[in-house]
Coordinates of C-alpha atoms and ligand atoms in Angstrom, one line a residue:
X1 CA -7.5 0.2 -7.7
X2 CA -6.0 0.4 -4.3
X3 CA -5.0 4.0 -3.8
X4 CA -3.3 5.9 -0.9
X5 CA -3.8 9.6 -0.7
X6 CA -1.1 11.3 1.4
X7 CA -2.2 14.4 3.4
X8 CA -5.0 15.5 5.7
X9 CA -6.6 18.7 4.4
X10 CA -9.4 19.9 2.2
X11 CA -7.4 19.1 -0.9
X12 CA -6.9 15.5 0.1
X13 CA -10.5 15.1 1.0
X14 CA -11.5 16.4 -2.4
X15 CA -9.0 14.1 -4.1
X16 CA -10.3 11.0 -2.2
X17 CA -13.9 12.1 -2.7
X18 CA -13.4 12.5 -6.5
X19 CA -11.7 9.1 -6.7
X20 CA -14.7 7.6 -4.9
X21 CA -17.0 9.0 -7.7
X22 CA -15.1 7.2 -10.4
X23 CA -17.0 4.7 -12.6
X24 CA -14.8 1.9 -11.2
X25 CA -14.8 1.2 -7.5
X26 CA -11.5 1.8 -5.6
X27 CA -10.2 0.9 -2.2
X28 CA -9.1 4.3 -0.9
X29 CA -6.8 5.1 2.0
X30 CA -5.7 8.5 3.4
X31 CA -2.7 9.2 5.5
X32 CA -3.4 10.8 7.9
X33 CA -6.7 12.1 6.6
X34 CA -9.3 13.8 8.8
X35 CA -12.9 13.4 10.0
X36 CA -14.1 14.1 6.4
X37 CA -11.8 11.7 4.5
X38 CA -13.0 8.9 6.8
X39 CA -16.3 9.0 5.0
X40 CA -14.7 8.1 1.6
X41 CA -11.5 6.4 2.6
X42 CA -9.9 4.5 5.4
X43 CA -7.6 6.8 7.4
X44 CA -4.1 5.5 8.1
X45 CA -2.5 7.1 11.2
X46 CA 0.7 8.3 9.5
X47 CA 1.8 11.9 9.2
X48 CA 2.2 13.1 5.6
X49 CA 5.9 13.9 6.4
X50 CA 6.6 10.5 7.9
X51 CA 8.4 9.3 4.7
X52 CA 9.7 6.1 6.3
X53 CA 6.4 5.2 7.8
X54 CA 4.5 5.7 4.6
X55 CA 7.0 3.8 2.5
X56 CA 6.9 0.9 5.0
X57 CA 3.1 0.9 4.9
X58 CA 3.2 0.8 1.1
X59 CA 5.7 -2.0 1.0
X60 CA 3.3 -4.1 3.2
X61 CA 0.1 -3.0 1.5
X62 CA 1.2 -2.6 -2.1
X63 CA -1.2 0.1 -3.3
X64 CA -1.6 0.5 -7.1
X65 CA -1.0 4.2 -6.8
X66 CA 0.0 6.8 -4.2
X67 CA -1.3 10.3 -4.7
X68 CA 0.8 12.9 -2.8
X69 CA -1.1 16.0 -1.7
X70 CA 1.2 18.4 0.1
X71 CA 4.6 19.9 -1.0
X72 CA 6.7 18.9 2.1
X73 CA 6.8 15.2 1.4
X74 CA 7.4 15.8 -2.3
X75 CA 10.4 18.1 -1.5
X76 CA 11.6 15.5 1.0
X77 CA 11.7 12.8 -1.6
X78 CA 8.6 10.6 -0.9
X79 CA 8.0 9.9 -4.6
X80 CA 11.7 8.9 -5.1
X81 CA 11.5 6.6 -2.1
X82 CA 8.3 4.9 -3.3
X83 CA 9.7 4.5 -6.9
X84 CA 12.8 2.8 -5.5
X85 CA 10.4 0.2 -3.9
X86 CA 8.6 -0.2 -7.3
X87 CA 5.4 1.6 -6.0
X88 CA 3.8 4.0 -8.5
X89 CA 3.2 7.5 -7.2
X90 CA 1.5 10.7 -8.5
X91 CA 3.7 13.7 -7.9
X92 CA 7.2 14.9 -8.9
X93 CA 10.4 13.5 -7.6
X94 CA 12.3 15.7 -5.1
X95 CA 14.4 17.3 -7.9
X96 CA 11.2 18.3 -9.7
X97 CA 9.5 19.5 -6.5
X98 CA 12.3 22.1 -6.3
X99 CA 10.1 24.1 -8.7
X100 CA 8.2 24.9 -5.5
X101 CA 10.9 24.3 -2.9
X102 CA 13.3 26.8 -4.3
X103 CA 12.2 30.1 -5.9
X104 CA 15.7 30.6 -7.1
X105 CA 15.7 27.2 -8.9
X106 CA 12.2 27.9 -10.4
X107 CA 13.5 31.3 -11.7
X108 CA 16.6 29.7 -13.3
X109 CA 14.4 27.1 -15.0
X110 CA 12.0 29.8 -16.3
X111 CA 14.8 31.9 -17.5
X112 CA 16.5 29.0 -19.3
X113 CA 13.2 28.0 -20.9
X114 CA 12.2 31.5 -21.9
X115 CA 9.1 31.5 -19.8
X116 CA 7.6 35.0 -19.1
X117 CA 8.0 36.0 -15.4
X118 CA 9.1 38.9 -13.3
X119 CA 12.7 40.0 -13.6
X120 CA 14.6 38.9 -10.5
X121 CA 18.0 38.9 -8.8
X122 CA 19.2 36.6 -6.0
X123 CA 21.2 37.8 -2.9
X124 CA 22.6 36.4 0.2
X125 CA 24.4 39.7 1.3
X126 CA 21.9 42.2 2.8
X127 CA 23.9 45.3 1.8
X128 CA 24.1 44.2 -1.9
X129 CA 20.4 43.3 -1.8
X130 CA 19.5 46.8 -0.6
X131 CA 21.8 48.5 -3.1
X132 CA 20.0 46.6 -5.9
X133 CA 16.5 47.9 -4.8
X134 CA 16.9 51.2 -6.7
X135 CA 16.9 49.4 -10.1
X136 CA 13.6 47.7 -9.4
X137 CA 11.5 50.8 -8.5
X138 CA 8.3 50.5 -6.3
X139 CA 6.4 48.5 -5.5
X140 CA 8.9 45.7 -5.3
X141 CA 8.6 42.1 -4.2
X142 CA 11.0 40.4 -1.7
X143 CA 10.9 36.6 -1.5
X144 CA 12.6 34.0 0.7
X145 CA 14.1 31.3 -1.5
X146 CA 12.8 28.3 0.3
X147 CA 9.5 27.0 1.7
X148 CA 8.2 29.5 4.3
X149 CA 4.6 28.3 4.8
X150 CA 3.2 31.0 2.5
X151 CA 4.8 33.8 4.6
X152 CA 8.1 34.3 2.7
X153 CA 6.8 36.9 0.2
X154 CA 6.6 40.6 0.9
X155 CA 5.1 43.0 -1.6
X156 CA 6.8 46.3 -0.5
X157 CA 5.2 49.6 -1.3
X158 CA 8.0 51.6 0.2
X159 CA 11.8 51.4 0.3
X160 CA 11.7 51.0 4.1
X161 CA 9.4 48.0 3.9
X162 CA 11.6 46.4 1.3
X163 CA 14.7 47.0 3.4
X164 CA 12.8 45.6 6.5
X165 CA 12.0 42.4 4.6
X166 CA 15.6 42.0 3.5
X167 CA 16.7 42.5 7.1
X168 CA 14.1 40.0 8.4
X169 CA 15.3 37.3 6.0
X170 CA 19.1 37.9 5.6
X171 CA 20.0 39.5 9.0
X172 CA 17.4 38.3 11.6
X173 CA 17.1 34.9 9.9
X174 CA 13.3 35.0 10.5
X175 CA 12.8 32.0 8.1
X176 CA 15.9 30.1 9.0
X177 CA 17.5 28.3 6.0
X178 CA 14.5 29.1 3.8
X179 CA 15.5 32.8 4.0
X180 CA 19.3 32.4 3.6
X181 CA 18.9 33.7 0.0
X182 CA 16.3 36.3 -1.1
X183 CA 15.0 37.1 -4.6
X184 CA 14.2 40.7 -5.4
X185 CA 11.5 40.6 -8.0
X186 CA 9.8 43.0 -10.3
X187 CA 6.2 43.8 -9.3
X188 CA 3.7 42.4 -11.7
X189 CA 0.5 44.3 -12.2
X190 CA -2.8 42.6 -12.8
X191 CA -5.2 39.8 -11.7
X192 CA -3.9 36.4 -10.5
X193 CA -5.3 33.0 -11.4
X194 CA -4.3 29.4 -10.9
X195 CA -3.7 26.8 -13.7
X196 CA -3.2 23.3 -12.6
X197 CA -1.6 21.2 -15.3
X198 CA -1.5 17.4 -15.3
X199 CA 2.0 16.4 -16.5
X200 CA 3.4 13.0 -17.5
X201 CA 7.0 13.9 -18.0
X202 CA 6.5 15.1 -21.6
X203 CA 2.9 16.1 -22.2
X204 CA 0.5 18.2 -20.2
X205 CA -3.3 18.6 -19.9
X206 CA -4.6 21.8 -18.3
X207 CA -7.4 21.4 -15.7
X208 CA -10.0 24.2 -15.6
X209 CA -8.8 27.6 -14.5
X210 CA -9.5 28.9 -11.0
X211 CA -8.9 31.9 -8.8
X212 CA -7.9 31.8 -5.1
X213 CA -8.6 34.5 -2.5
X214 CA -5.4 34.8 -0.4
X215 CA -6.2 37.6 2.0
X216 CA -8.2 37.0 5.1
X217 CA -10.8 39.8 4.8
X218 CA -13.4 40.8 2.3
X219 CA -12.2 43.1 -0.5
X220 CA -8.8 41.3 -0.4
X221 CA -7.6 43.1 2.7
X222 CA -5.5 42.0 5.7
X223 CA -2.8 39.3 5.9
X224 CA -2.2 36.5 3.5
X225 CA -3.6 33.0 4.3
X226 CA -3.4 29.6 2.7
X227 CA -6.5 30.7 0.7
X228 CA -10.0 31.6 1.8
X229 CA -12.0 30.5 -1.2
X230 CA -11.8 29.8 -4.9
X231 CA -14.0 29.5 -7.9
X232 CA -13.8 27.9 -11.4
X233 CA -13.5 28.8 -14.2
X234 CA -11.8 32.2 -13.7
X235 CA -13.0 34.6 -16.5
X236 CA -9.6 36.4 -16.4
X237 CA -8.3 33.4 -18.3
X238 CA -10.0 33.5 -21.7
X239 CA -10.1 30.4 -23.9
X240 CA -7.5 31.8 -26.3
X241 CA -5.0 32.0 -23.5
X242 CA -5.0 28.3 -22.7
X243 CA -2.8 27.1 -25.6
X244 CA -0.4 30.0 -24.8
X245 CA -0.2 28.9 -21.2
X246 CA 0.4 25.3 -22.2
X247 CA 2.9 26.0 -25.0
X248 CA 4.8 29.0 -23.6
X249 CA 4.7 28.2 -19.8
X250 CA 4.0 24.6 -18.8
X251 CA 5.6 22.6 -21.6
X252 CA 8.8 24.7 -21.8
X253 CA 9.3 24.1 -18.1
X254 CA 8.7 20.4 -18.4
X255 CA 11.2 20.2 -21.3
X256 CA 13.8 22.3 -19.5
X257 CA 13.5 20.0 -16.5
X258 CA 13.8 16.9 -18.8
X259 CA 17.0 18.4 -20.3
X260 CA 18.4 18.6 -16.8
X261 CA 17.5 14.9 -16.3
X262 CA 14.4 15.5 -14.2
X263 CA 11.2 13.7 -15.4
X264 CA 8.4 15.8 -14.0
X265 CA 5.2 13.9 -13.4
X266 CA 2.2 15.0 -11.3
X267 CA 0.7 18.5 -11.0
X268 CA 2.6 21.5 -12.1
X269 CA 0.6 24.5 -10.7
X270 CA 1.3 27.8 -12.3
X271 CA 0.3 30.9 -10.3
X272 CA -0.1 33.5 -13.1
X273 CA -0.5 37.2 -13.2
X274 CA -2.7 38.5 -16.1
X275 CA -2.1 42.2 -16.9
X276 CA -5.2 43.9 -18.1
X277 CA -5.5 45.7 -21.4
X278 CA -3.7 49.0 -20.9
X279 CA -2.1 47.9 -17.6
X280 CA 1.6 48.2 -16.9
X281 CA 3.4 45.4 -18.9
X282 CA 6.2 43.5 -17.2
X283 CA 9.8 43.6 -18.6
X284 CA 9.1 40.3 -20.3
X285 CA 6.7 42.1 -22.6
X286 CA 4.1 39.4 -22.0
X287 CA 0.6 39.9 -20.6
X288 CA 0.7 36.5 -18.8
X289 CA 3.6 36.1 -16.4
X290 CA 4.4 33.4 -13.8
X291 CA 4.3 34.5 -10.2
X292 CA 5.2 31.1 -8.8
X293 CA 5.1 27.4 -9.5
X294 CA 3.8 24.8 -7.0
X295 CA 4.5 21.1 -7.4
X296 CA 1.0 19.9 -6.2
X297 CA -2.7 20.6 -6.4
X298 CA -3.7 24.0 -4.9
X299 CA -5.7 24.3 -1.8
X300 CA -8.6 25.5 -1.9
X301 CA -8.4 25.4 -5.8
X302 CA -8.7 21.6 -5.8
X303 CA -12.0 21.7 -3.9
X304 CA -13.4 24.0 -6.6
X305 CA -11.8 22.3 -9.6
X306 CA -12.2 18.5 -9.0
X307 CA -16.0 18.6 -8.6
X308 CA -16.0 19.9 -12.2
X309 CA -14.2 16.9 -13.6
X310 CA -16.1 14.0 -15.2
X311 CA -14.6 10.7 -16.4
X312 CA -12.2 8.3 -14.6
X313 CA -10.0 10.5 -12.4
X314 CA -7.9 7.5 -11.3
X315 CA -7.0 6.8 -14.9
X316 CA -5.9 10.4 -15.4
X317 CA -3.7 10.3 -12.3
X318 CA -2.3 6.9 -13.2
X319 CA -1.5 7.9 -16.8
X320 CA 0.3 11.0 -15.6
X321 CA 2.3 9.0 -13.1
X322 CA 3.3 6.4 -15.7
X323 CA 4.1 8.7 -18.6
X324 CA 1.1 8.0 -20.9
X325 CA -1.4 10.9 -20.6
X326 CA -3.9 11.1 -23.5
X327 CA -6.1 14.0 -24.4
X328 CA -9.3 12.2 -23.3
X329 CA -8.1 11.9 -19.7
X330 CA -9.6 15.1 -18.6
X331 CA -13.3 15.6 -19.1
X332 CA -14.7 18.9 -17.9
X333 CA -18.4 19.2 -16.9
X334 CA -20.3 22.3 -17.8
X335 CA -21.1 23.4 -14.2
X336 CA -19.2 26.2 -12.6
X337 CA -18.1 26.0 -9.0
X338 CA -17.4 28.1 -5.9
X339 CA -15.6 27.1 -2.7
X340 CA -15.8 29.1 0.6
X341 CA -13.4 28.3 3.4
X342 CA -14.8 28.3 7.0
X343 CA -11.9 29.1 9.3
X344 CA -11.2 29.4 13.0
X345 CA -11.5 32.9 14.4
X346 CA -8.0 34.4 14.7
X347 CA -6.5 32.5 11.7
X348 CA -4.0 33.2 10.1
X349 CA -2.7 34.2 13.5
X350 CA -3.4 32.3 16.7
X351 CA -6.7 30.4 17.0
X352 CA -8.2 27.8 19.2
X353 CA -9.0 24.1 18.3
X354 CA -11.3 21.5 19.6
X355 CA -14.6 23.4 19.0
X356 CA -17.6 21.2 18.2
X357 CA -19.0 21.7 14.6
X358 CA -22.7 21.5 13.8
X359 CA -24.7 21.7 10.6
X360 CA -22.5 19.5 8.4
X361 CA -25.4 17.3 7.2
X362 CA -27.7 20.3 6.8
X363 CA -25.1 22.0 4.6
X364 CA -25.2 19.0 2.3
X365 CA -29.0 19.0 2.3
X366 CA -28.7 22.5 0.8
X367 CA -26.8 21.0 -2.1
X368 CA -23.3 22.0 -1.0
X369 CA -20.4 19.7 -0.8
X370 CA -18.4 19.9 2.5
X371 CA -14.7 19.0 2.4
X372 CA -12.9 18.9 5.7
X373 CA -9.6 20.9 6.0
X374 CA -8.8 20.7 9.7
X375 CA -11.2 18.5 11.6
X376 CA -11.1 15.4 13.8
X377 CA -13.7 13.1 15.1
X378 CA -14.2 12.4 18.8
X379 CA -17.0 9.9 19.3
X380 CA -20.1 11.2 17.5
X381 CA -18.7 14.7 17.4
X382 CA -16.6 16.5 14.7
X383 CA -14.2 19.0 16.2
X384 CA -12.2 21.8 14.7
X385 CA -8.5 20.9 14.4
X386 CA -6.9 23.6 12.3
X387 CA -7.0 27.2 11.0
X388 CA -8.8 26.4 7.9
X389 CA -11.6 24.0 9.1
X390 CA -14.0 23.3 6.1
X391 CA -14.2 24.0 2.4
X392 CA -17.8 24.3 1.3
X393 CA -18.3 24.0 -2.5
X394 CA -21.3 24.7 -4.6
X395 CA -21.9 23.8 -8.3
X396 CA -24.3 25.6 -10.6
X397 CA -25.1 26.3 -14.2
X398 CA -24.0 29.9 -13.5
X399 CA -21.3 31.2 -11.2
X400 CA -24.0 33.1 -9.2
X401 CA -25.9 29.8 -8.6
X402 CA -22.6 28.0 -7.5
X403 CA -21.8 30.9 -5.1
X404 CA -25.3 30.9 -3.7
X405 CA -25.2 27.1 -3.1
X406 CA -21.9 27.3 -1.4
X407 CA -23.1 30.1 0.9
X408 CA -26.4 28.3 1.6
X409 CA -24.2 25.5 2.9
X410 CA -21.9 27.8 4.9
X411 CA -25.1 29.3 6.5
X412 CA -25.9 25.9 8.1
X413 CA -22.5 25.4 9.6
X414 CA -21.6 26.7 13.0
X415 CA -18.8 26.4 15.6
X416 CA -17.5 28.9 18.1
X417 CA -15.7 31.8 16.4
X418 CA -16.3 30.5 12.8
X419 CA -15.2 32.9 10.2
X420 CA -15.6 33.1 6.4
X421 CA -15.3 35.7 3.7
X422 CA -18.5 36.9 2.1
X423 CA -17.2 38.0 -1.3
X424 CA -15.9 34.8 -2.9
X425 CA -15.8 35.3 -6.7
X426 CA -16.1 39.1 -6.5
X427 CA -13.6 39.6 -9.3
X428 CA -15.7 37.6 -11.7
X429 CA -18.9 39.5 -10.7
X430 CA -17.1 42.9 -10.9
X431 CA -16.5 42.2 -14.6
X432 CA -20.1 41.8 -15.5
Ligands
AMP1 P1 3.9 33.4 -3.9 O1 4.2 32.7 -2.6 O2 5.2 33.5 -4.7 O3 2.7 33.0 -4.6 O4 3.5 34.9 -3.5 C1 2.4 35.2 -2.6 C2 1.6 36.3 -3.2 O5 2.4 37.5 -3.3 C3 1.1 36.0 -4.6 O6 0.0 35.3 -4.7 C4 0.9 37.4 -5.2 O7 -0.3 38.0 -4.7 C5 2.0 38.2 -4.5 N1 3.2 38.3 -5.4 C6 4.2 37.4 -5.5 N2 5.1 37.8 -6.5 C7 4.6 38.9 -7.0 C8 5.0 39.8 -8.1 N3 6.2 39.6 -8.7 N4 4.2 40.8 -8.4 C9 3.1 41.1 -7.7 N5 2.6 40.3 -6.7 C10 3.4 39.2 -6.4
LIG2 N1 -4.1 28.2 -2.8 C1 -2.7 28.4 -2.9 C2 -1.9 27.2 -2.9 O1 -2.3 26.1 -2.8 O2 -0.6 27.4 -2.9

């Protein structure tokens, strides 16, 4: 197959790499890609948000399938534009991508479908929002409605923090249009996990569970990031929960969207909160509640999950994109995985780019897989080009082995002010 992967991060490198491992050989392209994707695909110099440029390229090149990585082009209607040219694409149409693009819309869909989630109310008037805080108690969660690059959520421990977040969004317009409405949401107690579901408009197959590490520092301290590491499977999700997640969360959303005339195809990513035995149950009464939906593969979850998939990945993506998923499309290998992000010092705040990276081959010789998140090639040299620079994944027959392999790889890699967390998978180890 001729396949175009849209995006240029670790997620897209992992998608292109996994396609390159299929039993059938593909011709793979990546737009815009990075120094890592160039080893498994041909990079096309088009930005992921250049909808017109990508559609024009596809009209000329006629790929069999386009796999869209990031949310912005999905929300902007790339899949709709490709479909109108008769080009098959993996990812939801813009109306479906609103599950990620608008937290208000996602909440309405969940409420209509009876999906367990935190109680929430929507406000555009700051005084009314503040007046409503009392009924939520503390902590309380304040969310900007629209896409805010992962920064639009504040978990407020005090009333002053909650009011400050409301002022930032509704008075100071810190997030522009994305913060023109806020949701005040019930705080959910428990442990988070990520479930990526492959959806074909009607049916869904769950990929193996995983857990992200959103905070920058060890022990889950410091500011939120795009994700500093992941591992799969996440033991907080026990096997008996999987049918419940599919039948009470994923499928009701897909059906509710279909009732509204939206055929959802692609990945539906559920960020879930699992309340421990004896923990404070949410108003929904359920132990498993949805924190958020995303309309795409997670990053870095993808770098941990895809290496665990066997079989023909292109067929699974194509079947989802064309409405004919079947149960054999996902084959899970027994190995466990762990992914450690190597970031630029200063991230998620200001950081420098253009630092030469060494040790990439040595890391692979230690048995790790290195996916590039933010890199570019200049001559023979690979340079840093983003906040998250590399995703280093290890596989193993135990989680300890997977984590050790990933860190053995990380130990070989160096660039000026490289930073990584040292405790990826700590929640899994804390259990045992
Ligand atoms: P989101 O962008 O919606 O995933 O929110 C970012 C992070 O904020 C989540 O990963 C959670 O750690 C936290 N969060 C969001 N909503 C809630 C909630 N209702 N209760 C507890 N934590 C939350
Ligand atoms: N790792 C979180 C996300 O992809 O949204």
